[in-house]
Coordinates of C-alpha atoms in Angstrom, one line a residue:
S1 CA 4.6 14.2 8.1
D2 CA 6.1 10.6 8.0
N3 CA 5.0 10.4 11.8
K4 CA 1.6 11.1 11.1
R5 CA 1.4 8.5 8.1
K6 CA 2.7 5.9 10.6
A7 CA 0.1 6.8 13.1
I8 CA -2.7 6.3 11.0
A9 CA -1.1 3.2 9.7
R10 CA -1.2 2.0 13.0
T11 CA -5.1 2.8 13.6
H12 CA -5.7 1.0 10.1
P13 CA -3.6 -2.1 9.8
A14 CA -6.0 -3.4 7.2
I15 CA -3.5 -3.3 4.4
S16 CA 0.2 -2.0 4.1
I17 CA 1.9 -1.0 0.9
Q18 CA 5.1 0.9 -0.1
S19 CA 4.8 4.6 -1.6
E20 CA 6.8 5.3 -4.8
S21 CA 7.0 8.8 -3.5
T22 CA 8.8 7.8 0.1
N23 CA 10.2 5.6 1.8
V24 CA 7.1 5.1 4.5
K25 CA 4.9 2.1 4.7
F26 CA 1.4 3.6 4.8
N27 CA -2.1 2.2 5.0
K28 CA -4.1 1.7 1.8
N29 CA -7.3 2.6 3.7
G30 CA -6.2 5.0 6.2
G31 CA -5.9 8.5 5.8
A32 CA -2.4 8.4 5.5
Y33 CA -2.3 10.9 2.4
T34 CA -2.4 14.4 4.1
R35 CA -3.0 17.6 2.8
G36 CA 0.0 18.7 0.9
S37 CA 2.1 15.3 1.1
P38 CA 3.1 13.4 -2.2
I39 CA 0.7 11.4 -4.0
S40 CA 1.2 8.0 -5.0
V41 CA 0.2 7.5 -8.9
D42 CA -0.6 3.5 -7.9
R43 CA -2.7 4.7 -5.2
K44 CA -4.7 7.3 -7.6
A45 CA -5.1 4.3 -9.9
R46 CA -6.6 2.1 -7.5
V47 CA -9.2 4.6 -6.2
A48 CA -10.0 5.7 -9.9
Q49 CA -10.4 2.2 -10.7
L50 CA -12.8 1.9 -7.9
Y51 CA -14.9 4.5 -9.2
L52 CA -15.0 3.2 -12.6
D53 CA -15.9 -0.1 -11.1
T54 CA -18.8 1.3 -8.9
V55 CA -20.0 3.2 -11.8
E56 CA -20.1 0.3 -14.0
N57 CA -21.7 -1.5 -11.6
E58 CA -24.3 0.7 -9.9
G59 CA -24.5 3.4 -12.6
K60 CA -23.4 6.3 -10.5
C61 CA -20.5 7.1 -7.9
T62 CA -20.6 10.3 -5.7
S63 CA -17.4 11.6 -4.1
R64 CA -18.5 10.6 -0.7
H65 CA -19.7 7.1 -1.6
L66 CA -16.3 6.7 -3.1
A67 CA -14.5 8.4 -0.2
G68 CA -16.4 5.4 2.0
L69 CA -15.3 2.7 -0.7
A70 CA -11.6 3.6 -0.6
G71 CA -11.0 4.9 2.6
V72 CA -10.1 8.2 1.5
S73 CA -11.2 12.1 2.2
N74 CA -14.2 13.3 0.6
G75 CA -11.9 15.9 -1.1
Y76 CA -9.5 13.4 -2.3
A77 CA -12.2 11.5 -3.7
A78 CA -13.5 14.3 -5.6
K79 CA -10.4 15.2 -7.4
V80 CA -9.7 11.9 -8.6
I81 CA -13.3 11.7 -10.2
T82 CA -12.4 15.2 -11.9
E83 CA -9.4 13.9 -13.0
V84 CA -11.1 10.9 -14.7
K85 CA -13.3 12.6 -16.2
Q86 CA -11.0 15.3 -17.6
K87 CA -8.8 12.5 -19.0
G88 CA -11.6 10.7 -20.6
F89 CA -12.9 14.1 -22.3
I90 CA -16.3 12.8 -20.7
T91 CA -19.7 14.7 -19.0
D92 CA -21.5 11.7 -18.3
P93 CA -20.1 9.2 -15.8
K94 CA -21.5 6.4 -17.6
D95 CA -19.3 7.0 -20.6
I96 CA -16.2 6.5 -18.5
I97 CA -15.4 2.9 -19.6
K98 CA -16.0 3.9 -23.5
A99 CA -13.3 6.6 -23.2
G100 CA -10.5 4.1 -22.1
Y101 CA -9.5 5.9 -19.1
K102 CA -9.7 2.3 -17.7
K103 CA -6.8 1.2 -20.1
Q104 CA -4.8 4.3 -18.9
T105 CA -5.6 3.6 -15.1
T106 CA -4.2 0.2 -15.1
G107 CA -1.7 -0.2 -17.7
V108 CA 0.8 -0.4 -15.4
G109 CA 4.7 -1.9 -15.8
S110 CA 5.5 -5.5 -15.0
R111 CA 6.9 -4.1 -11.4
T112 CA 3.6 -2.5 -10.4
R113 CA 1.6 -5.3 -11.9
R114 CA 3.4 -7.8 -9.6
R115 CA 2.7 -5.6 -6.6
Q116 CA -0.7 -5.3 -7.4
E117 CA -1.0 -9.4 -7.5
A118 CA 0.7 -9.2 -3.8
E119 CA -1.9 -6.9 -3.0
H120 CA -4.8 -8.7 -4.3
Q121 CA -3.4 -12.1 -2.2
Q122 CA -3.6 -9.8 0.8
N123 CA -6.9 -8.7 0.2
S124 CA -8.2 -12.2 0.0
K125 CA -6.3 -13.1 3.3
T126 CA -7.6 -10.0 4.7
Q127 CA -11.2 -10.9 4.0
E128 CA -10.4 -14.7 5.0
Q129 CA -9.3 -13.6 8.5
P130 CA -11.0 -10.1 9.2
Q131 CA -9.4 -7.8 11.8
K132 CA -11.3 -7.3 14.9
L133 CA -12.6 -3.6 14.3
S134 CA -13.2 -1.1 17.2
S135 CA -16.8 0.2 16.1
K136 CA -19.8 -0.7 14.0
S137 CA -18.4 2.0 11.6
A138 CA -15.6 0.9 11.2
Q139 CA -16.6 -2.8 10.5
K140 CA -19.1 -1.2 7.7
R141 CA -16.2 0.3 6.0
Q142 CA -13.8 -2.5 6.2
Q143 CA -17.1 -4.6 4.4
K144 CA -17.5 -1.9 1.8
L145 CA -13.5 -1.8 1.4
N146 CA -13.4 -5.5 0.9
Q147 CA -16.3 -5.5 -1.5
G148 CA -14.7 -2.9 -3.5
A149 CA -11.6 -4.8 -3.6
T150 CA -13.1 -7.8 -4.8
M151 CA -15.1 -6.1 -7.3
S152 CA -11.9 -4.4 -9.0
S153 CA -10.0 -7.5 -9.0
T154 CA -12.5 -9.4 -10.7
K155 CA -12.6 -6.3 -13.3
R156 CA -8.8 -6.9 -13.6
S157 CA -9.3 -10.4 -14.6
R158 CA -10.9 -9.6 -18.0
P159 CA -8.0 -8.8 -20.0
D160 CA -10.2 -8.2 -23.3
A161 CA -11.6 -5.3 -21.5
E162 CA -8.4 -3.5 -20.3
D163 CA -5.3 -5.1 -22.5
P164 CA -4.4 -2.5 -25.8
T165 CA -2.8 -5.3 -27.7
K166 CA -6.2 -7.2 -27.5
T167 CA -8.0 -4.0 -29.0
D168 CA -5.2 -3.4 -31.5
E169 CA -6.1 -6.7 -32.7
L170 CA -9.9 -6.4 -32.9
Q171 CA -8.9 -3.0 -35.0
L172 CA -6.9 -4.5 -37.5
G173 CA -8.6 -8.2 -37.5
W174 CA -12.0 -6.6 -38.4
S175 CA -11.8 -6.9 -42.4
D176 CA -10.5 -10.5 -42.0
K177 CA -13.1 -11.5 -39.5
Q178 CA -16.0 -10.0 -42.2
R179 CA -14.3 -11.8 -44.9
R180 CA -14.0 -15.4 -43.4
I181 CA -17.5 -14.7 -42.5
L182 CA -18.9 -13.8 -46.0
T183 CA -16.6 -16.4 -47.8
A184 CA -17.0 -19.2 -45.7
N185 CA -13.5 -19.1 -44.7
G186 CA -12.3 -18.8 -48.5
K187 CA -14.9 -21.6 -50.0
A188 CA -17.4 -19.6 -51.3
A189 CA -16.2 -19.9 -54.9
E190 CA -16.2 -23.7 -54.5
Y191 CA -20.1 -23.6 -53.5
Y192 CA -21.0 -21.7 -57.0
T193 CA -20.6 -24.0 -59.6
A194 CA -23.2 -25.7 -62.4
E195 CA -22.4 -29.3 -60.8
R196 CA -23.3 -27.9 -57.0
G197 CA -26.6 -26.5 -58.4
F198 CA -25.6 -22.9 -58.2
P199 CA -24.4 -21.4 -61.9
F200 CA -24.1 -18.0 -62.4
A201 CA -23.4 -15.9 -65.9
E202 CA -20.6 -13.4 -66.0
N203 CA -22.7 -10.2 -65.8
E204 CA -24.0 -11.4 -62.7
L205 CA -20.8 -10.6 -60.9
P206 CA -20.5 -7.8 -58.6
H207 CA -17.8 -5.7 -60.5
Y208 CA -18.7 -6.6 -64.3
W209 CA -20.5 -3.5 -64.9
L210 CA -18.4 -1.4 -63.3
S211 CA -15.3 -2.8 -65.4
R212 CA -17.1 -1.9 -68.5
G213 CA -17.4 1.7 -67.8
D214 CA -19.8 4.5 -66.4
K215 CA -21.6 4.7 -69.6
A216 CA -22.6 0.9 -70.1
L217 CA -23.1 0.8 -66.5
W218 CA -25.6 3.9 -66.1
E219 CA -27.2 2.4 -69.1
T220 CA -27.6 -1.1 -67.8
F221 CA -29.1 0.4 -64.7
S222 CA -31.5 2.6 -66.4
K223 CA -32.9 -0.7 -68.4
W224 CA -33.5 -2.7 -65.1
K225 CA -35.0 0.2 -63.4
Q226 CA -37.6 0.5 -66.0
E227 CA -38.5 -3.3 -66.0
S228 CA -39.0 -2.7 -62.1
H229 CA -42.1 -0.3 -63.3
K230 CA -43.6 -3.2 -65.4
G231 CA -44.3 -5.2 -62.2
P232 CA -43.7 -8.8 -61.3
S233 CA -46.2 -10.2 -63.5
S234 CA -45.2 -9.2 -66.7
S235 CA -41.9 -11.4 -66.5
V236 CA -41.3 -13.5 -63.8
S237 CA -37.2 -13.1 -64.4
G238 CA -37.6 -9.1 -64.6
H239 CA -36.2 -6.9 -61.8
Q240 CA -39.0 -6.7 -58.9
T241 CA -39.5 -3.5 -56.4
P242 CA -37.5 -5.0 -53.7
Q243 CA -39.4 -5.7 -50.3
V244 CA -36.7 -4.7 -48.5
V245 CA -36.8 -0.7 -49.1
G246 CA -35.5 1.5 -46.2
A247 CA -32.9 1.9 -44.0
W248 CA -31.5 -0.8 -41.8
K249 CA -29.0 -1.7 -39.1
R250 CA -27.6 -5.1 -38.8
P251 CA -27.9 -6.8 -35.3
L252 CA -26.4 -10.0 -36.5
F253 CA -24.0 -11.6 -39.1
Y254 CA -23.0 -15.0 -38.6
G255 CA -21.5 -18.0 -40.4
G256 CA -19.5 -21.2 -39.6
W257 CA -18.4 -20.8 -36.4
E258 CA -18.0 -16.9 -36.2
H259 CA -20.3 -14.0 -35.9
S260 CA -20.2 -10.2 -35.4
S261 CA -22.9 -7.7 -34.0
N262 CA -23.8 -4.4 -33.7
E263 CA -21.5 -4.8 -30.6
T264 CA -18.6 -4.8 -32.9
E265 CA -19.8 -2.6 -36.0
H266 CA -22.1 0.2 -37.1
V267 CA -23.8 -0.9 -40.1
F268 CA -26.3 1.4 -42.0
N269 CA -27.8 0.1 -44.9
V270 CA -30.1 2.4 -47.2
Q271 CA -32.1 0.8 -50.1
T272 CA -34.3 2.2 -52.2
N273 CA -36.5 0.7 -55.0
T274 CA -32.9 0.7 -57.7
L275 CA -30.1 1.7 -56.1
F276 CA -28.6 1.2 -52.6
V277 CA -25.5 2.7 -50.4
D278 CA -24.1 0.4 -47.5
L279 CA -21.9 1.7 -44.8
R280 CA -20.0 -0.6 -42.2
L281 CA -17.7 0.9 -39.7
P282 CA -16.2 -1.2 -36.8
V283 CA -16.9 0.0 -33.3
T284 CA -13.1 0.0 -32.2
R285 CA -12.1 2.7 -34.8
L286 CA -15.1 5.1 -33.7
T287 CA -14.4 4.7 -30.2
K288 CA -10.9 5.2 -30.3
A289 CA -11.2 8.4 -32.4
R290 CA -13.6 9.7 -30.3
A291 CA -11.8 9.1 -27.0
A292 CA -8.7 10.7 -28.7
A293 CA -10.6 13.7 -29.5
V294 CA -9.1 13.5 -33.3
S295 CA -10.9 16.3 -35.4
S296 CA -8.7 16.6 -38.4
P297 CA -8.4 15.7 -42.0
L298 CA -6.8 12.3 -43.2
E299 CA -3.3 14.2 -43.7
K300 CA -3.2 14.4 -39.6
L301 CA -3.3 10.5 -39.3
T302 CA 0.4 10.3 -39.2
T303 CA 1.6 6.8 -37.8
G304 CA 1.1 3.8 -39.6
H305 CA -1.0 2.2 -37.2
E306 CA -3.7 5.0 -37.7
L307 CA -3.6 4.1 -41.5
R308 CA -4.1 0.7 -41.1
V309 CA -6.8 1.1 -38.7
F310 CA -8.7 3.7 -41.2
A311 CA -8.5 1.3 -43.9
R312 CA -10.5 -1.6 -41.9
Q313 CA -14.2 -0.1 -42.8
H314 CA -16.3 -0.5 -45.8
C315 CA -18.7 1.4 -48.0
F316 CA -19.9 0.4 -51.1
A317 CA -22.8 1.4 -53.7
G318 CA -24.6 0.3 -56.7
F319 CA -27.8 -1.2 -57.9
S320 CA -29.7 -4.1 -56.1
Y321 CA -31.4 -6.2 -59.0
T322 CA -34.0 -7.9 -57.2
Q323 CA -36.3 -11.1 -58.5
S324 CA -39.0 -13.2 -57.2
A325 CA -37.7 -16.4 -55.1
D326 CA -39.5 -18.5 -58.2
A327 CA -37.5 -17.0 -60.8
A328 CA -34.2 -18.0 -59.0
V329 CA -35.2 -21.5 -57.8
G330 CA -35.2 -22.7 -61.6
V331 CA -31.5 -22.4 -61.6
S332 CA -30.5 -23.5 -58.4
K333 CA -31.2 -26.6 -56.1
T334 CA -32.4 -24.1 -53.3
T335 CA -36.3 -24.4 -53.2
S336 CA -38.4 -21.2 -52.4
S337 CA -39.6 -22.4 -49.3
G338 CA -39.2 -19.6 -46.5
F339 CA -37.8 -17.1 -49.0
D340 CA -39.4 -14.3 -50.7
Q341 CA -37.0 -12.7 -53.2
V342 CA -33.5 -13.0 -54.5
C343 CA -31.4 -10.0 -54.8
A344 CA -27.7 -9.5 -56.6
R345 CA -26.0 -6.4 -56.0
H346 CA -23.8 -4.7 -58.5
H347 CA -21.3 -2.3 -57.2
W348 CA -20.4 0.9 -58.9
I349 CA -18.3 2.2 -56.1
D350 CA -16.3 0.0 -53.5
W351 CA -14.3 1.0 -50.7
N352 CA -12.3 -2.7 -50.8
Y353 CA -12.2 -3.0 -54.9
V354 CA -8.8 -1.9 -55.9
G355 CA -9.1 -3.8 -59.6
A356 CA -9.4 -7.4 -58.6
P357 CA -13.0 -8.2 -59.3
R358 CA -15.2 -10.8 -57.0
N359 CA -15.3 -14.2 -58.5
R360 CA -18.6 -15.2 -57.1
P361 CA -21.9 -13.0 -57.3
N362 CA -23.1 -10.5 -54.4
K363 CA -26.4 -12.5 -54.6
W364 CA -28.7 -13.3 -51.6
W365 CA -32.1 -14.5 -50.5
I366 CA -34.3 -12.4 -48.5
E367 CA -36.5 -13.9 -46.0
L368 CA -39.2 -11.3 -44.7
Q369 CA -40.1 -11.9 -40.8
P370 CA -43.7 -13.3 -40.6
N371 CA -46.4 -11.0 -39.2
S372 CA -43.7 -8.1 -39.0
N373 CA -45.1 -5.5 -40.9
S374 CA -46.2 -2.2 -39.8
K375 CA -47.0 1.5 -41.0
T376 CA -47.2 4.9 -39.7
E377 CA -50.0 7.2 -40.1
C378 CA -47.7 8.7 -42.8
E379 CA -46.9 5.5 -44.8
T380 CA -49.1 4.3 -47.6
Q381 CA -48.7 0.6 -47.4
E382 CA -47.3 -1.6 -44.7
M383 CA -43.6 -2.5 -44.5
P384 CA -41.3 -5.3 -43.0
Q385 CA -39.5 -4.5 -39.9
Q386 CA -36.7 -7.3 -39.7
W387 CA -35.7 -9.4 -42.6
K388 CA -32.8 -12.1 -43.2
E389 CA -30.1 -12.1 -46.0
W390 CA -29.3 -15.7 -46.7
A391 CA -26.5 -16.8 -48.9
F392 CA -27.6 -17.7 -52.3
A393 CA -25.6 -21.0 -52.6
T394 CA -25.0 -23.7 -49.6
D395 CA -22.0 -25.3 -48.3
E396 CA -21.2 -29.0 -47.8
C397 CA -24.0 -29.6 -45.3
G398 CA -26.9 -28.1 -47.7
Q399 CA -26.9 -24.9 -45.6
Q400 CA -26.6 -21.4 -46.7
Y401 CA -23.0 -20.6 -45.2
Y402 CA -23.8 -17.0 -44.1
C403 CA -26.7 -15.1 -42.9
E404 CA -27.3 -11.3 -41.8
R405 CA -30.1 -10.3 -39.9
W406 CA -31.2 -6.5 -40.3
E407 CA -34.0 -4.5 -38.6
R408 CA -35.4 -1.2 -39.8
L409 CA -34.0 1.9 -38.4
S410 CA -36.8 4.2 -37.2
S411 CA -38.1 6.8 -39.4
L412 CA -39.4 8.9 -36.2
N413 CA -38.0 11.9 -34.1
A414 CA -38.8 15.1 -33.1
S415 CA -38.1 16.9 -35.9
S416 CA -39.2 14.5 -39.0
S417 CA -42.1 15.4 -41.2
P418 CA -44.5 13.3 -42.7
L419 CA -42.9 14.1 -45.9
H420 CA -39.3 12.9 -44.7
Q421 CA -40.7 9.6 -43.1
R422 CA -42.3 8.4 -46.2
A423 CA -39.5 10.0 -49.1
V424 CA -37.5 7.6 -51.3
L425 CA -35.1 9.2 -53.5
A426 CA -31.7 8.2 -55.2
L427 CA -29.3 10.8 -56.9
H428 CA -26.1 9.8 -59.0
S429 CA -23.3 12.0 -60.6
P430 CA -20.2 11.3 -62.1
G431 CA -19.0 11.7 -58.1
G432 CA -21.3 9.2 -56.6
I433 CA -24.5 8.0 -55.2
I434 CA -27.0 9.5 -52.9
V435 CA -30.0 7.4 -51.4
V436 CA -32.8 8.8 -49.2
A437 CA -35.1 6.2 -47.6
H438 CA -37.8 7.4 -44.7
N439 CA -35.6 10.2 -43.4
H440 CA -32.3 8.4 -43.4
F441 CA -29.7 8.9 -46.2
N442 CA -26.3 7.5 -47.0
F443 CA -24.0 8.7 -49.2
C444 CA -20.9 7.3 -51.2
L445 CA -18.6 9.7 -53.4
G446 CA -15.5 9.1 -55.4
Q447 CA -14.3 6.2 -57.5
S448 CA -12.7 3.1 -56.7
V449 CA -9.8 2.9 -58.8
G450 CA -8.0 5.5 -61.3
D451 CA -4.8 6.1 -63.2
H452 CA -3.8 9.0 -60.4
L453 CA -3.5 6.3 -57.5
P454 CA -0.2 4.7 -57.2
S455 CA 0.3 1.4 -58.8
T456 CA 0.3 -2.0 -56.7
D457 CA -0.1 -5.5 -57.3
K458 CA -2.5 -6.2 -53.8
T459 CA -5.9 -7.3 -54.2
S460 CA -7.7 -5.4 -51.4
L461 CA -7.5 -2.2 -50.0
T462 CA -6.3 -3.6 -46.5
E463 CA -3.2 -5.2 -48.3
I464 CA -2.6 -2.3 -50.1
V465 CA -2.4 0.3 -47.3
D466 CA -0.5 -2.2 -44.9
D467 CA 2.2 -2.6 -47.8
F468 CA 2.9 1.0 -48.2
V469 CA 3.0 1.6 -44.5
A470 CA 5.4 -1.4 -44.1
Q471 CA 7.9 0.4 -46.6
G472 CA 7.0 3.9 -45.2
E473 CA 5.3 5.1 -48.1
F474 CA 2.5 6.8 -45.8
D475 CA 1.6 9.5 -48.6
K476 CA 0.9 6.8 -51.0
A477 CA -1.5 5.1 -48.3
R478 CA -3.3 8.2 -47.9
Q479 CA -4.0 8.6 -51.4
W480 CA -5.7 5.0 -51.5
L481 CA -7.5 5.8 -48.4
G482 CA -8.9 8.9 -49.6
R483 CA -10.3 8.0 -52.8
I484 CA -13.9 7.0 -51.2
R485 CA -15.9 9.4 -48.9
G486 CA -19.0 7.5 -47.2
G487 CA -22.0 8.2 -44.4
H488 CA -24.8 8.3 -42.8
G489 CA -27.3 10.9 -41.5
T490 CA -30.8 12.0 -41.1
V491 CA -32.6 14.2 -43.3
S492 CA -34.7 16.4 -40.4
S493 CA -31.7 16.8 -38.6
G494 CA -30.8 19.3 -41.2
W495 CA -28.8 16.5 -43.3
E496 CA -26.4 16.4 -40.4
I497 CA -23.8 13.4 -40.8
D498 CA -23.8 11.2 -37.5
A499 CA -21.4 8.6 -39.2
A500 CA -18.9 8.5 -41.5
I501 CA -15.8 6.7 -43.3
E502 CA -14.0 10.3 -42.5
F503 CA -15.1 10.3 -39.0
W504 CA -14.2 14.2 -38.5
M505 CA -17.0 14.8 -41.1
E506 CA -19.5 13.7 -38.1
G507 CA -21.9 16.5 -36.6
Q508 CA -21.6 18.6 -40.0
P509 CA -24.1 19.0 -42.7
F510 CA -23.9 17.0 -46.0
W511 CA -24.9 20.1 -47.5
S512 CA -26.5 23.0 -47.1
R513 CA -29.4 25.3 -48.6
E514 CA -26.4 28.0 -49.8
T515 CA -25.1 25.1 -51.7
V516 CA -28.1 23.3 -53.4
E517 CA -30.0 24.1 -56.0
L518 CA -33.3 22.5 -57.5
K519 CA -34.1 22.5 -61.2
C520 CA -37.1 20.9 -63.3
S521 CA -37.7 21.0 -67.3
R522 CA -41.5 21.6 -67.8
H523 CA -41.1 20.2 -71.1
Q524 CA -40.4 16.3 -70.3
K525 CA -41.9 13.7 -72.6
E526 CA -45.3 12.3 -71.4
E527 CA -44.5 8.9 -70.8
K528 CA -41.4 9.9 -68.4
S529 CA -42.1 10.9 -64.6
W530 CA -41.7 14.4 -63.7
W531 CA -38.9 14.0 -61.5
E532 CA -36.9 12.2 -64.7
S533 CA -36.0 16.1 -66.2
C534 CA -35.2 17.3 -62.4
T535 CA -31.6 17.8 -61.3
V536 CA -29.8 18.6 -57.9
T537 CA -27.2 20.8 -58.2
W538 CA -24.5 20.8 -55.2
N539 CA -21.1 22.9 -55.2
E540 CA -21.6 23.3 -59.2
Q541 CA -21.9 19.6 -59.9
Q542 CA -24.9 18.4 -61.3
W543 CA -26.9 15.3 -59.8
Q544 CA -29.6 13.6 -61.6
L545 CA -32.6 12.1 -59.9
F546 CA -32.7 8.5 -60.7
E547 CA -35.7 7.6 -58.5
C548 CA -38.2 9.7 -56.8
N549 CA -41.9 8.7 -54.9
L550 CA -42.8 12.6 -54.2
E551 CA -45.5 13.5 -56.4
S552 CA -44.3 16.9 -58.0
F553 CA -41.7 19.3 -58.1
E554 CA -43.2 21.6 -55.4
Q555 CA -43.3 18.6 -53.1
L556 CA -39.8 17.9 -53.9
Q557 CA -39.0 21.8 -53.2
E558 CA -40.7 21.3 -50.0
F559 CA -39.0 18.2 -48.6
F560 CA -35.9 20.2 -49.6
D561 CA -37.0 23.5 -47.5
L562 CA -37.9 21.1 -44.6
S563 CA -34.5 19.5 -44.3
F564 CA -32.8 22.8 -44.2
S565 CA -35.0 24.4 -41.3
P566 CA -35.2 21.3 -38.8
T567 CA -37.3 21.7 -35.9
V568 CA -35.5 22.0 -32.9
E569 CA -37.3 20.6 -29.4

């Protein structure tokens, strides 16, 4: 009743606020909300906020602990905790902040915000001039309440953690930031000139062979592959086996005055001796998608904002043409000191290629971390665990204008076999590229451009999608967004996808035993490797083995058999 609220408020005079559901002033930390009485949305939000802050700072918060901090009953605290978990679609309290509930509870209107500011000021006064409390237990409870209020107000002062507008800016600005770092804010093309000591041939451009058609491209890729088997001693300018074969994550990407890291995007870069697939997904896109429990095909992304965010990711695949550092020094002003190899990537499928080719090579130096090589029992040779990718050309200060630091993804888990951990495979078909390295696989399927796509004069995918969304042509935007699929997973998990452009594919197997068939001709020419006459048929489409380090067809069969029968702890 109102009289009971007033009575409780008189016994707990710390802070008094106005209820939105009644005209009675009640105490924030007293038991003013009796069973069956209306519950203020603002009050529930504050208790939930206090719970979130406690979990974030202490790792856990029980209903009894929350009741003591917020001055509410244990039952009410338990109810708030349950509601927080339900709204966030979570099971682990540590994931509450990631689930976005914090934004829901604090994203209030200006009137409520002004009231919260007034309460914060009142909190400060209360802390400066504490009330005389009648017992030690009351003093202890008031101390906890003041600590909780201070903690909550501190968290509220961080707009980047709560402001949905800020989150949208991060999502929609991700591609532009990546471009600025990679291009020295648009200056990179100016650095690649003969006058500056960084000339290049037209066929070094990343989309040169893509524009020549599939036949010419794969003939060239095959020629380069054969060069790599001759070894570096036969020709200093020929293709060498990369020293960075494996699966990599990218903890840091920086250039100019900006940087990004694995806190802002998840990167999976799988490199074989020849082919590669590189997948880059912004964390904001993944967090938002999972928090909203979106599990539907592209057609279910019905708003323009969703389509624009979906465009802000990246996947590309092709051939990494690698040379010795000495071979590249002869045509540039950069010395070989500190560099181990130089690599130029040639793209066949590219998420962001829409017909306008890049005007400079995708070329960079490889610097291996000194004394970082290691090997496991299943590996035949030591492999670097970290390396840096440095821009081939330098800026006005004589420095490489961007750098990416790469760390090896572990090949070990409970279900991986020695065969999974050492296998390196590359497959291709008219439909895409699949690469496997040390238990990790990446795939990139589809085509960059085609006559079936809506015409446009834009030069990047994000520009195309933004333009069609602005015109209300959502179907045309979806056609461009649906042309390429890419993802990452582990072989030993049964080929389960754990990260993908089409995020609704995550958690599903890439392929299954029922859809895959291995074939190998026993009459191949002697000069060919055994695997060059092998094919993998998947959903009635043939995939050619482009590279394989396994020793026999029987070993290849064993590799697939083990992958389709993952061991579960």
